[in-house]
Amino acid sequence: MCIALKCIYHIALTILLVILFSEHSFSKALTITDSFKAVILENEVTYLRYNGNLSFKEMLKQPAEDFKTLPKSNFNFGFVKDDLWFKISVNNEAQTDKEFILEIVNSYLQHIQVFVIQGDSVYATEVYGNQYPTHKKPISHFNYLLNINLPKGSSTIYFHIRNPNAALIFSLFLWEKSTRIFYMEREKYSLFYYFFFLFFLIGIIISSQILLKSFTYHWFYIISSFLFVFYIFIDTGLFSFLILGHPYKKIVPLLFLVISLYLSFSSLMLHFFFKEGRTFLFFRIFYNVVYICGFVFAILDVFLFLILNVKYPIWLIKLSLSFYVVFIIVIAFNTIIHLIKKIRPFENFAVLFGCIMHFIGILFIIFQSFGVIPKWVINKEDFLQVPFPYTLSTNTFITLGFSIEITIVFMIVMFRLIKSWENNLQITKELAQEKVKNYSSLVTGIEQERERIAQDLHDGLGVILSSIKMKLSNDSNTFHPEKLNSIIKDIDAAHEDVRTISRNLMSKTLTKLGLQSALEEMLNKVKENHPEIEITFFNNSNLKFKETAALNIYRILQELLNNIIKHAIADEITIQLIQHKESLLVMVEDNGIGFNLSERPNGIGLENVKYRVQSMDGTLHVDSSLGRGTSISFELPLTNIVQ
């Protein structure tokens, strides 16, 4: 028991001493040998923090114990306004001459300068930073790659960062120059392929959005994706190449302008995506507040910080980042609620899975800015084993997470595009089959009409002409008046049959007097032939129909009347033509025996009716049941039937 208590006491004492003296422990010197390629500097660095401007000569006068080892957060100093001097002790034991590069990974620094001391000699680089022209950089790169001379023996490197205008978070590398140049080529192509990949996927998403004409929130997602890519472009330092080497002190206001617009369009996208979520008052109010605040912040950013050159206050940066944390938490909460309630689970799971690394990266940056978590550094032994060392200032979770997110969105869009293509192919196939069916019905109808005409000619006109021929073939050369009258009657009957057949083929009344008169003539003929049927006709339209439309309506009503007379056993028929503001409704009703819609297939006559209605872009409705009569109606748009 005593031994255990002593162990606990010694462990606790050790932890306490580490906590108390971690920032005052001595750093180790960096040793360079012939095999040296690169190193991530961490434990080899001490720093001096000074409230105010401290020159190089004044810094050298400061006591050595004022230089502290890096805090546990590594090169993460949060929001600072102080001058910072960093010190690195180097022992160059290489037998061959080497050139070296000190790389500082941060794109927001305003003032950087490096000094190297060996004995009494001092070597100083030029001053670099966003407030100086970027073409002054000794090596064209988005990071600060500074050539330094490290003679054989012991040297001390000092570098100065003055008054950073954002959270001071960076990584520090020391390279053998040829190694860094070699990796720069890989880095260049890797970044090109990365941004090409992002823009390619966004371009495909835009193209599919144009083709599919789908949801509004897709456009908001596309805009927010462009803004996020631009954010990565600024955060990595690649933006310096767009301004052609000119100094740009307003990098932070520009960055927060992009972030504000990204927040606005993202909240608009989520506002429309979570349609069911909008029923919750909290989410509805929250998304409205976010996109309004985002646009307000963007407007203030442009006028105050980009145009009027007001210095960006640290408290506003902290407020914006805190607001972003709340935004991400609410999105996650809203998505989880939809998953629990099983509301569009596939889409919500895709959002949660696709955005999780992206959001983790953003939270990492925010918490690092507040000093809550340390600067993440890749393992020292392994960082040269990857295709190229990750020396981007942008968080890995953001670059990788956004790539995963945009890939998932791309896969969803492609799935919908393929599904839409398959649906369109199926619809096209069905329409082709419908056209073939309609054409077949039309041909069958034409053949039946020919058969009917032939039957009428054979049974009517043929018999009468045969009778006349027999009477004229009498051997007698003289005709009695009675026989002559009989022949005249037969000729009159033949003439009437020809007129009837001609009327059935094409109504002269329709071509001369119009649809109203032709329908009245047809109905009067039906009444004469079938006096037992009571016919009611109503027409409130006074339209001047196109010839094809009038003929189609006439043929449809003619077909429906023939069907009623032949099959319905009805004694009441009602026909109505009702004109609406933008359409004409035609209804034919009877009180006949009716038929079962689910059992009786569409006949040739009804197929012809359907085909004629479709040719006028109309809609057909059939309602019938056994013993309760039949009601057939079709509605035609006036733009297609009126002159």
mmCIF file of C-alpha atoms in Angstrom, residues 240-608:
data_model
loop_
_atom_site.group_PDB
_atom_site.id
_atom_site.type_symbol
_atom_site.label_atom_id
_atom_site.label_comp_id
_atom_site.label_asym_id
_atom_site.label_seq_id
_atom_site.Cartn_x
_atom_site.Cartn_y
_atom_site.Cartn_z
ATOM 1 C CA SER A 240 -1.160 36.010 -53.745
ATOM 2 C CA PHE A 241 -0.657 34.681 -57.271
ATOM 3 C CA LEU A 242 -3.987 36.212 -58.360
ATOM 4 C CA ILE A 243 -2.950 39.724 -57.332
ATOM 5 C CA LEU A 244 0.203 39.450 -59.456
ATOM 6 C CA GLY A 245 2.669 39.975 -56.652
ATOM 7 C CA HIS A 246 1.198 43.211 -55.278
ATOM 8 C CA PRO A 247 0.975 43.682 -51.505
ATOM 9 C CA TYR A 248 -2.414 42.973 -50.037
ATOM 10 C CA LYS A 249 -2.978 44.050 -46.452
ATOM 11 C CA LYS A 250 -6.720 43.299 -46.547
ATOM 12 C CA ILE A 251 -6.401 39.528 -46.659
ATOM 13 C CA VAL A 252 -8.317 39.050 -43.372
ATOM 14 C CA PRO A 253 -11.327 41.261 -44.332
ATOM 15 C CA LEU A 254 -11.435 39.494 -47.703
ATOM 16 C CA LEU A 255 -11.383 36.114 -45.974
ATOM 17 C CA PHE A 256 -14.237 37.054 -43.647
ATOM 18 C CA LEU A 257 -16.211 38.479 -46.568
ATOM 19 C CA VAL A 258 -16.008 35.053 -48.213
ATOM 20 C CA ILE A 259 -16.918 33.328 -44.923
ATOM 21 C CA SER A 260 -19.946 35.639 -44.413
ATOM 22 C CA LEU A 261 -21.254 34.962 -47.922
ATOM 23 C CA TYR A 262 -20.584 31.247 -47.458
ATOM 24 C CA LEU A 263 -22.636 31.276 -44.251
ATOM 25 C CA SER A 264 -25.508 33.089 -45.989
ATOM 26 C CA PHE A 265 -25.740 30.769 -48.984
ATOM 27 C CA SER A 266 -25.201 27.664 -46.837
ATOM 28 C CA SER A 267 -28.068 28.695 -44.549
ATOM 29 C CA LEU A 268 -30.267 29.371 -47.591
ATOM 30 C CA MET A 269 -29.390 25.934 -48.920
ATOM 31 C CA LEU A 270 -30.239 24.307 -45.579
ATOM 32 C CA HIS A 271 -33.404 26.437 -45.290
ATOM 33 C CA PHE A 272 -34.743 24.808 -48.466
ATOM 34 C CA PHE A 273 -33.170 21.381 -47.882
ATOM 35 C CA PHE A 274 -34.765 20.816 -44.494
ATOM 36 C CA LYS A 275 -38.291 21.399 -45.781
ATOM 37 C CA GLU A 276 -39.828 19.381 -42.986
ATOM 38 C CA GLY A 277 -37.422 21.052 -40.544
ATOM 39 C CA ARG A 278 -38.947 24.406 -41.386
ATOM 40 C CA THR A 279 -42.040 23.278 -39.469
ATOM 41 C CA PHE A 280 -39.896 23.667 -36.316
ATOM 42 C CA LEU A 281 -40.046 27.323 -35.378
ATOM 43 C CA PHE A 282 -36.511 27.348 -33.944
ATOM 44 C CA PHE A 283 -34.846 26.085 -37.135
ATOM 45 C CA ARG A 284 -36.935 28.358 -39.337
ATOM 46 C CA ILE A 285 -35.963 31.430 -37.316
ATOM 47 C CA PHE A 286 -32.327 30.322 -36.991
ATOM 48 C CA TYR A 287 -31.693 29.826 -40.721
ATOM 49 C CA ASN A 288 -33.376 33.149 -41.500
ATOM 50 C CA VAL A 289 -31.232 34.930 -38.904
ATOM 51 C CA VAL A 290 -28.024 33.317 -40.210
ATOM 52 C CA TYR A 291 -28.429 34.266 -43.852
ATOM 53 C CA ILE A 292 -29.586 37.799 -42.959
ATOM 54 C CA CYS A 293 -26.646 38.270 -40.553
ATOM 55 C CA GLY A 294 -24.273 36.814 -43.157
ATOM 56 C CA PHE A 295 -25.331 39.372 -45.773
ATOM 57 C CA VAL A 296 -25.199 42.196 -43.198
ATOM 58 C CA PHE A 297 -21.668 41.168 -42.142
ATOM 59 C CA ALA A 298 -20.630 40.977 -45.806
ATOM 60 C CA ILE A 299 -21.926 44.507 -46.512
ATOM 61 C CA LEU A 300 -20.241 45.926 -43.392
ATOM 62 C CA ASP A 301 -17.030 44.106 -44.277
ATOM 63 C CA VAL A 302 -16.945 45.645 -47.760
ATOM 64 C CA PHE A 303 -17.642 49.228 -46.667
ATOM 65 C CA LEU A 304 -15.798 49.403 -43.340
ATOM 66 C CA PHE A 305 -12.766 47.168 -43.826
ATOM 67 C CA LEU A 306 -12.222 46.932 -47.593
ATOM 68 C CA ILE A 307 -13.217 50.450 -48.694
ATOM 69 C CA LEU A 308 -12.755 52.665 -45.614
ATOM 70 C CA ASN A 309 -9.671 50.708 -44.409
ATOM 71 C CA VAL A 310 -10.892 50.398 -40.816
ATOM 72 C CA LYS A 311 -8.680 47.904 -38.951
ATOM 73 C CA TYR A 312 -10.399 44.565 -38.469
ATOM 74 C CA PRO A 313 -11.110 44.210 -34.720
ATOM 75 C CA ILE A 314 -10.157 40.972 -32.998
ATOM 76 C CA TRP A 315 -13.469 40.867 -31.111
ATOM 77 C CA LEU A 316 -15.399 40.750 -34.408
ATOM 78 C CA ILE A 317 -13.264 37.827 -35.589
ATOM 79 C CA LYS A 318 -13.990 35.995 -32.328
ATOM 80 C CA LEU A 319 -17.712 36.761 -32.616
ATOM 81 C CA SER A 320 -17.816 35.449 -36.198
ATOM 82 C CA LEU A 321 -15.995 32.252 -35.281
ATOM 83 C CA SER A 322 -18.259 31.676 -32.263
ATOM 84 C CA PHE A 323 -21.295 32.179 -34.469
ATOM 85 C CA TYR A 324 -19.891 29.607 -36.881
ATOM 86 C CA VAL A 325 -19.601 27.032 -34.059
ATOM 87 C CA VAL A 326 -23.271 27.532 -33.176
ATOM 88 C CA PHE A 327 -24.173 27.220 -36.875
ATOM 89 C CA ILE A 328 -22.425 23.835 -37.199
ATOM 90 C CA ILE A 329 -23.967 22.512 -33.965
ATOM 91 C CA VAL A 330 -27.482 23.470 -35.104
ATOM 92 C CA ILE A 331 -26.949 21.814 -38.524
ATOM 93 C CA ALA A 332 -25.809 18.593 -36.842
ATOM 94 C CA PHE A 333 -28.726 18.741 -34.401
ATOM 95 C CA ASN A 334 -31.240 19.368 -37.188
ATOM 96 C CA THR A 335 -29.842 16.511 -39.287
ATOM 97 C CA ILE A 336 -29.912 14.067 -36.362
ATOM 98 C CA ILE A 337 -33.553 14.982 -35.622
ATOM 99 C CA HIS A 338 -34.485 14.224 -39.246
ATOM 100 C CA LEU A 339 -32.633 10.901 -39.081
ATOM 101 C CA ILE A 340 -34.413 9.953 -35.848
ATOM 102 C CA LYS A 341 -37.782 10.881 -37.341
ATOM 103 C CA LYS A 342 -36.821 9.016 -40.579
ATOM 104 C CA ILE A 343 -37.491 12.070 -42.730
ATOM 105 C CA ARG A 344 -35.630 11.587 -46.013
ATOM 106 C CA PRO A 345 -33.025 9.399 -44.246
ATOM 107 C CA PHE A 346 -30.824 8.845 -47.314
ATOM 108 C CA GLU A 347 -30.359 12.568 -48.043
ATOM 109 C CA ASN A 348 -29.855 13.467 -44.375
ATOM 110 C CA PHE A 349 -27.358 10.666 -43.830
ATOM 111 C CA ALA A 350 -25.466 11.814 -46.929
ATOM 112 C CA VAL A 351 -25.382 15.390 -45.548
ATOM 113 C CA LEU A 352 -24.155 14.230 -42.142
ATOM 114 C CA PHE A 353 -21.551 11.806 -43.544
ATOM 115 C CA GLY A 354 -20.402 14.100 -46.337
ATOM 116 C CA CYS A 355 -20.007 17.211 -44.191
ATOM 117 C CA ILE A 356 -18.635 15.659 -40.999
ATOM 118 C CA MET A 357 -14.908 15.965 -41.884
ATOM 119 C CA HIS A 358 -15.510 19.377 -43.441
ATOM 120 C CA PHE A 359 -17.202 20.566 -40.227
ATOM 121 C CA ILE A 360 -14.537 18.939 -38.025
ATOM 122 C CA GLY A 361 -11.894 20.871 -39.964
ATOM 123 C CA ILE A 362 -13.744 24.155 -39.456
ATOM 124 C CA LEU A 363 -14.161 23.427 -35.730
ATOM 125 C CA PHE A 364 -10.447 22.558 -35.508
ATOM 126 C CA ILE A 365 -9.515 25.936 -36.978
ATOM 127 C CA ILE A 366 -11.915 27.811 -34.706
ATOM 128 C CA PHE A 367 -10.796 26.023 -31.532
ATOM 129 C CA GLN A 368 -7.143 26.443 -32.536
ATOM 130 C CA SER A 369 -7.761 30.157 -33.024
ATOM 131 C CA PHE A 370 -9.044 30.356 -29.458
ATOM 132 C CA GLY A 371 -6.076 28.252 -28.253
ATOM 133 C CA VAL A 372 -8.303 25.395 -27.063
ATOM 134 C CA ILE A 373 -6.465 22.693 -29.048
ATOM 135 C CA PRO A 374 -2.826 22.648 -30.252
ATOM 136 C CA LYS A 375 -1.515 23.052 -33.770
ATOM 137 C CA TRP A 376 -1.591 19.602 -35.328
ATOM 138 C CA VAL A 377 1.773 18.525 -36.738
ATOM 139 C CA ILE A 378 2.407 15.491 -38.923
ATOM 140 C CA ASN A 379 4.688 12.824 -37.463
ATOM 141 C CA LYS A 380 8.299 13.940 -37.867
ATOM 142 C CA GLU A 381 9.586 10.577 -39.000
ATOM 143 C CA ASP A 382 6.896 10.003 -41.625
ATOM 144 C CA PHE A 383 6.216 13.361 -43.222
ATOM 145 C CA LEU A 384 8.741 12.849 -46.056
ATOM 146 C CA GLN A 385 7.292 9.432 -46.938
ATOM 147 C CA VAL A 386 4.079 10.841 -48.431
ATOM 148 C CA PRO A 387 3.919 11.937 -52.135
ATOM 149 C CA PHE A 388 4.630 15.441 -50.940
ATOM 150 C CA PRO A 389 4.851 16.825 -47.388
ATOM 151 C CA TYR A 390 1.698 18.590 -46.313
ATOM 152 C CA THR A 391 2.863 22.191 -45.949
ATOM 153 C CA LEU A 392 -0.483 23.911 -46.478
ATOM 154 C CA SER A 393 -1.740 26.322 -43.858
ATOM 155 C CA THR A 394 -5.298 25.065 -44.452
ATOM 156 C CA ASN A 395 -6.378 22.342 -42.061
ATOM 157 C CA THR A 396 -6.135 18.812 -43.496
ATOM 158 C CA PHE A 397 -9.683 17.999 -42.386
ATOM 159 C CA ILE A 398 -10.973 20.918 -44.455
ATOM 160 C CA THR A 399 -9.154 20.082 -47.694
ATOM 161 C CA LEU A 400 -9.791 16.347 -47.413
ATOM 162 C CA GLY A 401 -13.268 16.727 -45.879
ATOM 163 C CA PHE A 402 -14.519 19.088 -48.577
ATOM 164 C CA SER A 403 -13.177 16.698 -51.230
ATOM 165 C CA ILE A 404 -15.137 13.844 -49.664
ATOM 166 C CA GLU A 405 -18.229 16.031 -49.345
ATOM 167 C CA ILE A 406 -18.175 17.203 -52.966
ATOM 168 C CA THR A 407 -17.516 13.607 -54.095
ATOM 169 C CA ILE A 408 -20.565 12.344 -52.192
ATOM 170 C CA VAL A 409 -22.702 15.144 -53.625
ATOM 171 C CA PHE A 410 -21.338 14.290 -57.086
ATOM 172 C CA MET A 411 -22.281 10.616 -56.606
ATOM 173 C CA ILE A 412 -25.798 11.565 -55.473
ATOM 174 C CA VAL A 413 -26.203 13.895 -58.443
ATOM 175 C CA MET A 414 -24.937 11.239 -60.857
ATOM 176 C CA PHE A 415 -27.308 8.692 -59.312
ATOM 177 C CA ARG A 416 -30.214 11.100 -59.832
ATOM 178 C CA LEU A 417 -29.000 11.909 -63.345
ATOM 179 C CA ILE A 418 -28.835 8.209 -64.277
ATOM 180 C CA LYS A 419 -32.224 7.640 -62.648
ATOM 181 C CA SER A 420 -33.664 10.581 -64.580
ATOM 182 C CA TRP A 421 -32.122 9.255 -67.794
ATOM 183 C CA GLU A 422 -33.650 5.828 -67.171
ATOM 184 C CA ASN A 423 -37.047 7.400 -66.412
ATOM 185 C CA ASN A 424 -36.881 9.513 -69.573
ATOM 186 C CA LEU A 425 -35.888 6.434 -71.554
ATOM 187 C CA GLN A 426 -38.844 4.541 -70.100
ATOM 188 C CA ILE A 427 -41.217 7.429 -70.850
ATOM 189 C CA THR A 428 -39.856 7.681 -74.401
ATOM 190 C CA LYS A 429 -40.348 3.941 -74.831
ATOM 191 C CA GLU A 430 -43.916 4.159 -73.505
ATOM 192 C CA LEU A 431 -44.679 7.115 -75.778
ATOM 193 C CA ALA A 432 -43.292 5.189 -78.752
ATOM 194 C CA GLN A 433 -45.442 2.200 -77.834
ATOM 195 C CA GLU A 434 -48.432 4.517 -77.419
ATOM 196 C CA LYS A 435 -47.797 6.014 -80.862
ATOM 197 C CA VAL A 436 -47.550 2.546 -82.393
ATOM 198 C CA LYS A 437 -50.754 1.576 -80.615
ATOM 199 C CA ASN A 438 -52.524 4.746 -81.755
ATOM 200 C CA TYR A 439 -51.291 4.253 -85.293
ATOM 201 C CA SER A 440 -52.493 0.660 -85.223
ATOM 202 C CA SER A 441 -55.866 1.800 -83.914
ATOM 203 C CA LEU A 442 -56.057 4.456 -86.610
ATOM 204 C CA VAL A 443 -55.253 1.950 -89.356
ATOM 205 C CA THR A 444 -57.801 -0.488 -87.911
ATOM 206 C CA GLY A 445 -60.378 2.299 -87.770
ATOM 207 C CA ILE A 446 -59.706 3.230 -91.366
ATOM 208 C CA GLU A 447 -60.087 -0.398 -92.447
ATOM 209 C CA GLN A 448 -63.334 -0.719 -90.501
ATOM 210 C CA GLU A 449 -64.615 2.485 -92.100
ATOM 211 C CA ARG A 450 -63.753 1.109 -95.520
ATOM 212 C CA GLU A 451 -65.527 -2.135 -94.673
ATOM 213 C CA ARG A 452 -68.593 -0.207 -93.518
ATOM 214 C CA ILE A 453 -68.640 1.912 -96.687
ATOM 215 C CA ALA A 454 -68.265 -1.236 -98.809
ATOM 216 C CA GLN A 455 -71.090 -2.894 -96.845
ATOM 217 C CA ASP A 456 -73.307 0.178 -97.295
ATOM 218 C CA LEU A 457 -72.585 0.261 -101.014
ATOM 219 C CA HIS A 458 -73.252 -3.478 -101.350
ATOM 220 C CA ASP A 459 -76.396 -3.667 -99.215
ATOM 221 C CA GLY A 460 -77.912 -0.351 -100.264
ATOM 222 C CA LEU A 461 -76.761 1.131 -103.531
ATOM 223 C CA GLY A 462 -75.756 -2.243 -105.057
ATOM 224 C CA VAL A 463 -79.151 -3.824 -104.507
ATOM 225 C CA ILE A 464 -80.988 -0.810 -105.926
ATOM 226 C CA LEU A 465 -78.782 -0.680 -109.035
ATOM 227 C CA SER A 466 -79.288 -4.423 -109.584
ATOM 228 C CA SER A 467 -83.045 -3.916 -109.380
ATOM 229 C CA ILE A 468 -82.916 -1.077 -111.908
ATOM 230 C CA LYS A 469 -80.818 -3.234 -114.251
ATOM 231 C CA MET A 470 -83.328 -6.091 -114.088
ATOM 232 C CA LYS A 471 -86.204 -3.770 -114.831
ATOM 233 C CA LEU A 472 -84.359 -2.225 -117.771
ATOM 234 C CA SER A 473 -83.451 -5.672 -119.123
ATOM 235 C CA ASN A 474 -87.103 -6.471 -119.889
ATOM 236 C CA ASP A 475 -87.599 -7.639 -123.497
ATOM 237 C CA SER A 476 -90.408 -5.195 -123.947
ATOM 238 C CA ASN A 477 -89.415 -1.979 -125.642
ATOM 239 C CA THR A 478 -92.173 -0.038 -124.018
ATOM 240 C CA PHE A 479 -92.430 0.979 -120.367
ATOM 241 C CA HIS A 480 -95.655 1.207 -118.544
ATOM 242 C CA PRO A 481 -96.027 4.312 -116.411
ATOM 243 C CA GLU A 482 -96.097 2.174 -113.250
ATOM 244 C CA LYS A 483 -92.827 0.472 -114.171
ATOM 245 C CA LEU A 484 -91.241 3.813 -115.017
ATOM 246 C CA ASN A 485 -92.290 5.269 -111.677
ATOM 247 C CA SER A 486 -90.776 2.248 -109.926
ATOM 248 C CA ILE A 487 -87.446 2.788 -111.708
ATOM 249 C CA ILE A 488 -87.474 6.496 -110.798
ATOM 250 C CA LYS A 489 -88.074 5.607 -107.136
ATOM 251 C CA ASP A 490 -85.154 3.201 -107.183
ATOM 252 C CA ILE A 491 -82.914 5.874 -108.690
ATOM 253 C CA ASP A 492 -84.018 8.352 -105.979
ATOM 254 C CA ALA A 493 -83.242 5.763 -103.313
ATOM 255 C CA ALA A 494 -79.798 5.181 -104.844
ATOM 256 C CA HIS A 495 -79.177 8.913 -104.886
ATOM 257 C CA GLU A 496 -80.185 9.194 -101.225
ATOM 258 C CA ASP A 497 -77.852 6.356 -100.269
ATOM 259 C CA VAL A 498 -74.967 8.094 -102.043
ATOM 260 C CA ARG A 499 -75.735 11.320 -100.156
ATOM 261 C CA THR A 500 -75.876 9.452 -96.858
ATOM 262 C CA ILE A 501 -72.536 7.777 -97.478
ATOM 263 C CA SER A 502 -71.049 11.119 -98.551
ATOM 264 C CA ARG A 503 -72.397 12.833 -95.423
ATOM 265 C CA ASN A 504 -70.863 10.125 -93.236
ATOM 266 C CA LEU A 505 -67.531 10.565 -94.965
ATOM 267 C CA MET A 506 -67.505 14.380 -94.728
ATOM 268 C CA SER A 507 -70.252 16.674 -93.574
ATOM 269 C CA LYS A 508 -70.715 19.577 -95.973
ATOM 270 C CA THR A 509 -72.433 21.480 -93.168
ATOM 271 C CA LEU A 510 -69.231 21.222 -91.093
ATOM 272 C CA THR A 511 -67.068 22.766 -93.816
ATOM 273 C CA LYS A 512 -69.613 25.433 -94.780
ATOM 274 C CA LEU A 513 -71.478 26.402 -91.568
ATOM 275 C CA GLY A 514 -69.187 25.199 -88.768
ATOM 276 C CA LEU A 515 -69.222 22.737 -85.882
ATOM 277 C CA GLN A 516 -72.415 23.961 -84.192
ATOM 278 C CA SER A 517 -74.583 23.467 -87.298
ATOM 279 C CA ALA A 518 -72.918 20.148 -88.191
ATOM 280 C CA LEU A 519 -73.579 18.754 -84.706
ATOM 281 C CA GLU A 520 -77.199 19.891 -84.808
ATOM 282 C CA GLU A 521 -77.645 18.232 -88.225
ATOM 283 C CA MET A 522 -76.069 14.985 -86.940
ATOM 284 C CA LEU A 523 -78.277 14.954 -83.839
ATOM 285 C CA ASN A 524 -81.433 15.656 -85.884
ATOM 286 C CA LYS A 525 -80.561 12.702 -88.124
ATOM 287 C CA VAL A 526 -80.149 10.465 -85.067
ATOM 288 C CA LYS A 527 -83.533 11.654 -83.732
ATOM 289 C CA GLU A 528 -85.179 10.828 -87.066
ATOM 290 C CA ASN A 529 -83.689 7.329 -87.152
ATOM 291 C CA HIS A 530 -84.124 6.673 -83.423
ATOM 292 C CA PRO A 531 -87.151 8.599 -82.149
ATOM 293 C CA GLU A 532 -87.138 6.517 -78.942
ATOM 294 C CA ILE A 533 -83.921 8.268 -77.776
ATOM 295 C CA GLU A 534 -84.209 11.676 -76.132
ATOM 296 C CA ILE A 535 -81.211 13.845 -76.967
ATOM 297 C CA THR A 536 -80.252 17.023 -75.047
ATOM 298 C CA PHE A 537 -77.656 19.329 -76.563
ATOM 299 C CA PHE A 538 -76.075 22.326 -74.797
ATOM 300 C CA ASN A 539 -73.355 24.619 -76.189
ATOM 301 C CA ASN A 540 -72.315 27.923 -74.585
ATOM 302 C CA SER A 541 -69.232 28.376 -76.789
ATOM 303 C CA ASN A 542 -69.022 30.809 -79.656
ATOM 304 C CA LEU A 543 -65.596 29.850 -80.910
ATOM 305 C CA LYS A 544 -64.099 29.858 -84.376
ATOM 306 C CA PHE A 545 -62.431 26.456 -84.456
ATOM 307 C CA LYS A 546 -59.469 25.373 -86.510
ATOM 308 C CA GLU A 547 -60.514 22.992 -89.309
ATOM 309 C CA THR A 548 -58.628 20.022 -87.871
ATOM 310 C CA ALA A 549 -59.965 20.675 -84.366
ATOM 311 C CA ALA A 550 -63.578 20.990 -85.589
ATOM 312 C CA LEU A 551 -63.244 17.764 -87.586
ATOM 313 C CA ASN A 552 -61.725 15.916 -84.611
ATOM 314 C CA ILE A 553 -64.499 17.053 -82.224
ATOM 315 C CA TYR A 554 -67.128 16.134 -84.809
ATOM 316 C CA ARG A 555 -65.634 12.656 -85.369
ATOM 317 C CA ILE A 556 -65.283 12.061 -81.609
ATOM 318 C CA LEU A 557 -68.963 12.887 -80.986
ATOM 319 C CA GLN A 558 -69.977 10.853 -84.039
ATOM 320 C CA GLU A 559 -68.027 7.833 -82.710
ATOM 321 C CA LEU A 560 -69.466 8.199 -79.209
ATOM 322 C CA LEU A 561 -73.051 8.498 -80.518
ATOM 323 C CA ASN A 562 -72.609 5.381 -82.682
ATOM 324 C CA ASN A 563 -71.262 3.464 -79.657
ATOM 325 C CA ILE A 564 -74.234 4.533 -77.529
ATOM 326 C CA ILE A 565 -76.764 3.558 -80.214
ATOM 327 C CA LYS A 566 -75.119 0.179 -80.864
ATOM 328 C CA HIS A 567 -74.156 -0.919 -77.342
ATOM 329 C CA ALA A 568 -75.595 1.219 -74.546
ATOM 330 C CA ILE A 569 -79.351 0.525 -74.933
ATOM 331 C CA ALA A 570 -79.935 4.086 -73.717
ATOM 332 C CA ASP A 571 -83.020 6.286 -74.092
ATOM 333 C CA GLU A 572 -81.392 9.517 -72.881
ATOM 334 C CA ILE A 573 -78.274 11.186 -74.250
ATOM 335 C CA THR A 574 -76.833 14.505 -73.083
ATOM 336 C CA ILE A 575 -74.131 16.356 -75.000
ATOM 337 C CA GLN A 576 -72.536 19.534 -73.608
ATOM 338 C CA LEU A 577 -69.876 21.892 -74.918
ATOM 339 C CA ILE A 578 -68.832 24.201 -72.051
ATOM 340 C CA GLN A 579 -66.340 26.999 -72.649
ATOM 341 C CA HIS A 580 -64.008 27.951 -69.781
ATOM 342 C CA LYS A 581 -61.440 30.704 -69.639
ATOM 343 C CA GLU A 582 -58.611 28.650 -71.115
ATOM 344 C CA SER A 583 -60.232 25.391 -72.217
ATOM 345 C CA LEU A 584 -63.289 23.747 -73.784
ATOM 346 C CA LEU A 585 -64.994 20.911 -71.893
ATOM 347 C CA VAL A 586 -66.994 18.397 -73.971
ATOM 348 C CA MET A 587 -69.228 15.893 -72.110
ATOM 349 C CA VAL A 588 -71.304 12.992 -73.476
ATOM 350 C CA GLU A 589 -73.544 11.141 -70.997
ATOM 351 C CA ASP A 590 -76.107 8.363 -71.366
ATOM 352 C CA ASN A 591 -78.334 6.314 -69.075
ATOM 353 C CA GLY A 592 -77.533 2.997 -70.750
ATOM 354 C CA ILE A 593 -76.316 -0.283 -69.314
ATOM 355 C CA GLY A 594 -72.752 0.967 -68.824
ATOM 356 C CA PHE A 595 -69.670 -1.264 -68.522
ATOM 357 C CA ASN A 596 -66.970 -2.241 -66.040
ATOM 358 C CA LEU A 597 -63.817 -0.164 -66.635
ATOM 359 C CA SER A 598 -61.532 -2.682 -64.904
ATOM 360 C CA GLU A 599 -62.723 -5.626 -66.987
ATOM 361 C CA ARG A 600 -63.632 -4.197 -70.374
ATOM 362 C CA PRO A 601 -60.613 -3.342 -72.547
ATOM 363 C CA ASN A 602 -60.592 -0.207 -74.642
ATOM 364 C CA GLY A 603 -62.258 -0.865 -77.981
ATOM 365 C CA ILE A 604 -61.102 0.451 -81.313
ATOM 366 C CA GLY A 605 -63.676 3.259 -81.184
ATOM 367 C CA LEU A 606 -62.544 4.477 -77.776
ATOM 368 C CA GLU A 607 -58.900 4.204 -78.824
ATOM 369 C CA ASN A 608 -59.655 6.445 -81.821
#
